[in-house]
Coordinates of C-alpha atoms in Angstrom, one line a residue:
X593 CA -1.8 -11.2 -17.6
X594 CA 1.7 -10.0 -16.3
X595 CA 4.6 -10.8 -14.8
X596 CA 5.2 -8.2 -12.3
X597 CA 8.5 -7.0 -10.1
X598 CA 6.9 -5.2 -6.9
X599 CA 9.3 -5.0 -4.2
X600 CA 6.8 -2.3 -2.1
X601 CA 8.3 0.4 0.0
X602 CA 6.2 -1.8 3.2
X603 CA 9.0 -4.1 5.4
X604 CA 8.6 -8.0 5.4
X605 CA 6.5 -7.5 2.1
X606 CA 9.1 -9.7 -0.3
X607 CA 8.5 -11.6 -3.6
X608 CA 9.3 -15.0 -2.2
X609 CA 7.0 -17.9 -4.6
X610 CA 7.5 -17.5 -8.7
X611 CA 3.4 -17.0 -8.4
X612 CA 4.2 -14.0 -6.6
X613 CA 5.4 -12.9 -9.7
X614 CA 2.4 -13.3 -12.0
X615 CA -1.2 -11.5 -12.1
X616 CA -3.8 -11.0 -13.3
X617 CA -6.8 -8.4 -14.1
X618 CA -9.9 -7.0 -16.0
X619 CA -10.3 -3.3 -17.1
X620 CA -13.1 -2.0 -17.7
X621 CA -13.8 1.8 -19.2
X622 CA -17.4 2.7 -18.8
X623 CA -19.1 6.1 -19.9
X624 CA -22.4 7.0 -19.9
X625 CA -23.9 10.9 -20.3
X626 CA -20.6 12.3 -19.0
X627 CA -19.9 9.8 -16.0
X628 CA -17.2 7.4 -16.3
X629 CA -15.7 4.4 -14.9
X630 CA -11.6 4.5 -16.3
X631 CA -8.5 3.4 -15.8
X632 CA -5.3 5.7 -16.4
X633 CA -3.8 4.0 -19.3
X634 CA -1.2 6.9 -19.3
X635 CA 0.7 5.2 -16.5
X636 CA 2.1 2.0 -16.7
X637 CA 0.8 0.9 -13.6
X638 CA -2.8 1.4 -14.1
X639 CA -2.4 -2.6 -14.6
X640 CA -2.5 -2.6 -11.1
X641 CA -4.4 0.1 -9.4
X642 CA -8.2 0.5 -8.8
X643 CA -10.1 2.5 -11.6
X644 CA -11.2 6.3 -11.2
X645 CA -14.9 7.2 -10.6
X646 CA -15.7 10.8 -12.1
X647 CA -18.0 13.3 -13.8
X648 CA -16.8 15.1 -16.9
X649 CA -17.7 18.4 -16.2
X650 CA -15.5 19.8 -19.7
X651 CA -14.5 18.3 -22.5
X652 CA -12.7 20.0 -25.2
X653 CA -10.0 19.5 -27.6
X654 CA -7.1 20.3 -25.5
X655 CA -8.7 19.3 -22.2
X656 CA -10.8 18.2 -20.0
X657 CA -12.0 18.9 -16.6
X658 CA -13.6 16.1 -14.5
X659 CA -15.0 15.6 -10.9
X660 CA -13.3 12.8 -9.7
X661 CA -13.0 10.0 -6.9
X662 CA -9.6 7.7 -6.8
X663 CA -7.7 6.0 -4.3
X664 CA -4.0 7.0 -4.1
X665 CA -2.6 4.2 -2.3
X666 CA -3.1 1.0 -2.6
X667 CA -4.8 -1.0 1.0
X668 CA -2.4 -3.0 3.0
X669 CA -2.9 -5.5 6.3
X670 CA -0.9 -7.8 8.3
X671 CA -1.5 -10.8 6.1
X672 CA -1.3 -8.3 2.2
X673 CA 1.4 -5.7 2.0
X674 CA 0.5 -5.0 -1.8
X675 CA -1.3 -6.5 -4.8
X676 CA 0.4 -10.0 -4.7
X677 CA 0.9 -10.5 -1.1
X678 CA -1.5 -12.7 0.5
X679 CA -0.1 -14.6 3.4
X680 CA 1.0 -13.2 7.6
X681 CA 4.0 -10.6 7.4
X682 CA 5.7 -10.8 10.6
X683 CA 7.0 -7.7 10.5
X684 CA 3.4 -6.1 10.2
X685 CA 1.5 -8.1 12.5
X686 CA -0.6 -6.3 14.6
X687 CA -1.4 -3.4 12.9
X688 CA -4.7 -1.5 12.1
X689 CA -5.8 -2.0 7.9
X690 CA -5.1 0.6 6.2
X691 CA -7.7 0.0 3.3
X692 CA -8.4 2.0 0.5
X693 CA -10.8 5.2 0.8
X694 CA -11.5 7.1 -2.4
X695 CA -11.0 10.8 -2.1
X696 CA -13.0 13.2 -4.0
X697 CA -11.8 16.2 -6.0
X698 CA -11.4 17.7 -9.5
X699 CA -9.0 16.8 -12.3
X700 CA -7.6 19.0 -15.3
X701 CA -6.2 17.0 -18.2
X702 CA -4.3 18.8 -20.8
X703 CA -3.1 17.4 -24.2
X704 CA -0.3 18.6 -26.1
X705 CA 0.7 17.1 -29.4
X706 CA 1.7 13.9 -28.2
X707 CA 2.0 14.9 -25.0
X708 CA -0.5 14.2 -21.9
X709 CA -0.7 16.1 -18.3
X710 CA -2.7 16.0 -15.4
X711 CA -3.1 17.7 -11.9
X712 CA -5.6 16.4 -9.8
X713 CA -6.7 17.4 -6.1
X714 CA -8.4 15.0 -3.2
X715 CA -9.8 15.4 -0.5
X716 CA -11.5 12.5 1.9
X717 CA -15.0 14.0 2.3
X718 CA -17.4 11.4 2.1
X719 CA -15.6 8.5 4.3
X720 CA -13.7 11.1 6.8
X721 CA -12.1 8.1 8.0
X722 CA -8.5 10.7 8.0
X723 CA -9.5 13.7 6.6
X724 CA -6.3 13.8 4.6
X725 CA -5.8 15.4 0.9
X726 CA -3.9 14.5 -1.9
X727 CA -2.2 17.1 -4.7
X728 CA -1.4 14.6 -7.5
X729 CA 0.3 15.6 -11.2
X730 CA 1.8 13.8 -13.9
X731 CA 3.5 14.7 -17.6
X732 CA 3.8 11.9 -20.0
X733 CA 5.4 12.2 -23.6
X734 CA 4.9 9.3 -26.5
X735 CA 7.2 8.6 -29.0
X736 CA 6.6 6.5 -32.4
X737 CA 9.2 4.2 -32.9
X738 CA 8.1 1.4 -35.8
X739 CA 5.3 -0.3 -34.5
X740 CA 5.6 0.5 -30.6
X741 CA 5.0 3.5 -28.7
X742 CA 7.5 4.5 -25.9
X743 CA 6.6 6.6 -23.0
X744 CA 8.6 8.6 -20.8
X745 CA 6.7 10.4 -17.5
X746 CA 7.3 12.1 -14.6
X747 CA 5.2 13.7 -12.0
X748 CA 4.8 14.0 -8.2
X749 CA 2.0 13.2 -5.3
X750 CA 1.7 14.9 -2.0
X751 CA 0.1 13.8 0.5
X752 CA -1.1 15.6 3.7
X753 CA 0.2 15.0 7.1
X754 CA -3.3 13.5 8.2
X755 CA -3.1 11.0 5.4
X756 CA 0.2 9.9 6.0
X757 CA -0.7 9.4 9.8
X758 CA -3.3 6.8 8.5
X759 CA -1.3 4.7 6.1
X760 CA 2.0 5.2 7.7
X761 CA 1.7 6.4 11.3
X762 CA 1.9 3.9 14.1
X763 CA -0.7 4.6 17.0
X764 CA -0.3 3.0 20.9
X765 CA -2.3 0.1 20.4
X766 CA 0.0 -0.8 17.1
X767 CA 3.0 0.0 18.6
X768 CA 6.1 -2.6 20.2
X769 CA 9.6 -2.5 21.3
X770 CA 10.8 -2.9 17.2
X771 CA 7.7 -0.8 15.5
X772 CA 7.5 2.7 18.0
X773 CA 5.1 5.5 18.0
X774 CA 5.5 7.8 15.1
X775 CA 3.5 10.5 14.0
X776 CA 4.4 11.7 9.8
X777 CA 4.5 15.2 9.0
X778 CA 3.3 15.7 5.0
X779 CA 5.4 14.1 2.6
X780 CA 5.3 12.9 -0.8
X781 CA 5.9 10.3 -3.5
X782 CA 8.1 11.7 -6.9
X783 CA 8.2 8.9 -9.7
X784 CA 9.9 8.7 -13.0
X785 CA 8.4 6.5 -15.8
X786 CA 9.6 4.7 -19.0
X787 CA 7.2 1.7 -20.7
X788 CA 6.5 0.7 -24.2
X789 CA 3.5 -0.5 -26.2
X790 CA 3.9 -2.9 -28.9
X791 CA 0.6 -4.3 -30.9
X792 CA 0.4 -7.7 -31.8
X793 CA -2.4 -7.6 -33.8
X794 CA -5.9 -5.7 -33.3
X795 CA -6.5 -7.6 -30.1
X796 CA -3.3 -8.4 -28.2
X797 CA -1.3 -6.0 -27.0
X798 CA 2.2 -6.4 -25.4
X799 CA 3.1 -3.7 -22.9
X800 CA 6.7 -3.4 -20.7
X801 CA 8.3 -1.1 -18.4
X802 CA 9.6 0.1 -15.4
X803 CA 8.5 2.6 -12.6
X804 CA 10.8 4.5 -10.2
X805 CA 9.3 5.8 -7.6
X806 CA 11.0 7.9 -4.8
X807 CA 9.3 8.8 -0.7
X808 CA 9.9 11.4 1.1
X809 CA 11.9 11.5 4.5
X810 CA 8.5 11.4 6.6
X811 CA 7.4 8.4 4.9
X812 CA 10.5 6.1 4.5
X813 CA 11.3 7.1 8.8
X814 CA 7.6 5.1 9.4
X815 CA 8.9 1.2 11.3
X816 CA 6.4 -0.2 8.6
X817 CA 8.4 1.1 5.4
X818 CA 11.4 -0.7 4.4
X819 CA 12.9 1.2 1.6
X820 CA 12.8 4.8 -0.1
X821 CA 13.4 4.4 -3.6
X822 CA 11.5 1.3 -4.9
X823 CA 11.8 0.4 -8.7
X824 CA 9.1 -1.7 -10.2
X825 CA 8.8 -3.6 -13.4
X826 CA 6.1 -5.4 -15.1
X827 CA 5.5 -7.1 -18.5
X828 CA 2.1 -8.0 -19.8
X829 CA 0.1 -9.4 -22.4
X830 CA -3.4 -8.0 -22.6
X831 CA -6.6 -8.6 -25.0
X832 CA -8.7 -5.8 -26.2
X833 CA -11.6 -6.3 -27.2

């Protein structure tokens, strides 16, 4: 359970209602002879992304190696620009969903003391709905302070100019006096990270933080984004068990 800041980089898509504020989820990690169902608890948003599909192809002490399928960007419609956003945005109607295809590539984890790292590549194979890829990395450091555990990350995505056609491009039959015809080059997503992790007791655990995430030129000059740097916050109360 969390109450979550989300402005999204999408235009008309606005935290309006206090419920838009609050959500919810189950996480599931699942393994079974080397295949895995998992969410990134590295991030602090993994509260509210999909979870990664894969195949451990290496596992040692210092890292792993994985096949892997993941969405990078979460879907998005004329009636929900985002996780909490269910009703008609105005300033999207008419456009094609963009929903969310999982792209299939290889991950290397490395761990480092208390440090974690990833690079991950993704390509869309199997749908070929854009044919885009996706270079994704990450470094995340913990810190022990009493009983919580402070994170700070930073890392990078970039995303080809095929995918950024199909999430942020505008084609004729989407296109209107205020929302022209635009065609992204490449472009990519930098974000900075800072959260903290406080058990309760064995079961609850209280998590906080903040994510700053910054787009590229090609994706902030699409008529459907609204804003380049978007900085979002959440707070949550989970149960392990």
């Amino acid at each position: 359970m969390a109450i979550i800041s989300d402005p999204s980089n999408l235009v008309g898509a606005e935290q309006k209602e206090t419920s838009d504020y609050f959500g919810g989820s189950l996480i599931l990690d699942l393994y079974y002879k080397g295949f895995f169902i998992e969410s990134n608890r590295h991030r602090l948003n993994y509260q509210l992304q999909s979870s990664d599909f894969g195949y451990e192809l290496v596992s040692e002490d210092t890292y792993d190696i994985d096949l892997l399928a993941r969405s990078y960007i979460n879907p998005f419609d004329e009636n929900n620009a985002g996780v909490i956003f269910e009703e008609l945005n105005e300033e999207l109607e008419g456009i094609e969903p963009r929903d969310a295809y999982l792209l299939q590539g290889v991950r290397y984890t490395g761990y480092r003391n208390n440090d974690v790292y990833w690079f991950s590549v993704g390509v869309d194979i199997l749908d070929g709905v854009h044919h885009g890829w996706v270079l994704d990395g990450f470094y995340t450091s913990t810190y022990h302070l009493r009983n919580w555990d402070l994170q700070l990350g930073a890392g990078a995505t970039l995303f080809s100019a095929n995918m950024n056609q199909y999430y942020f491009g505008i084609e004729q039959g989407e296109s209107s006096d205020s929302r022209p015809i635009y065609t992204p080059s490449a472009g990519y997503r930098g974000e900075f990270e800072i959260s903290g992790r406080y058990p309760v007791n064995e079961h609850w655990l209280l998590t906080t933080g903040l994510t700053l995430s910054h787009y590229s030129k090609s994706i902030d000059d699409s008529p459907i984004t609204a804003r380049q740097n978007v900085l979002r916050y959440v707070l949550s109360v989970s149960y392990v068990f």
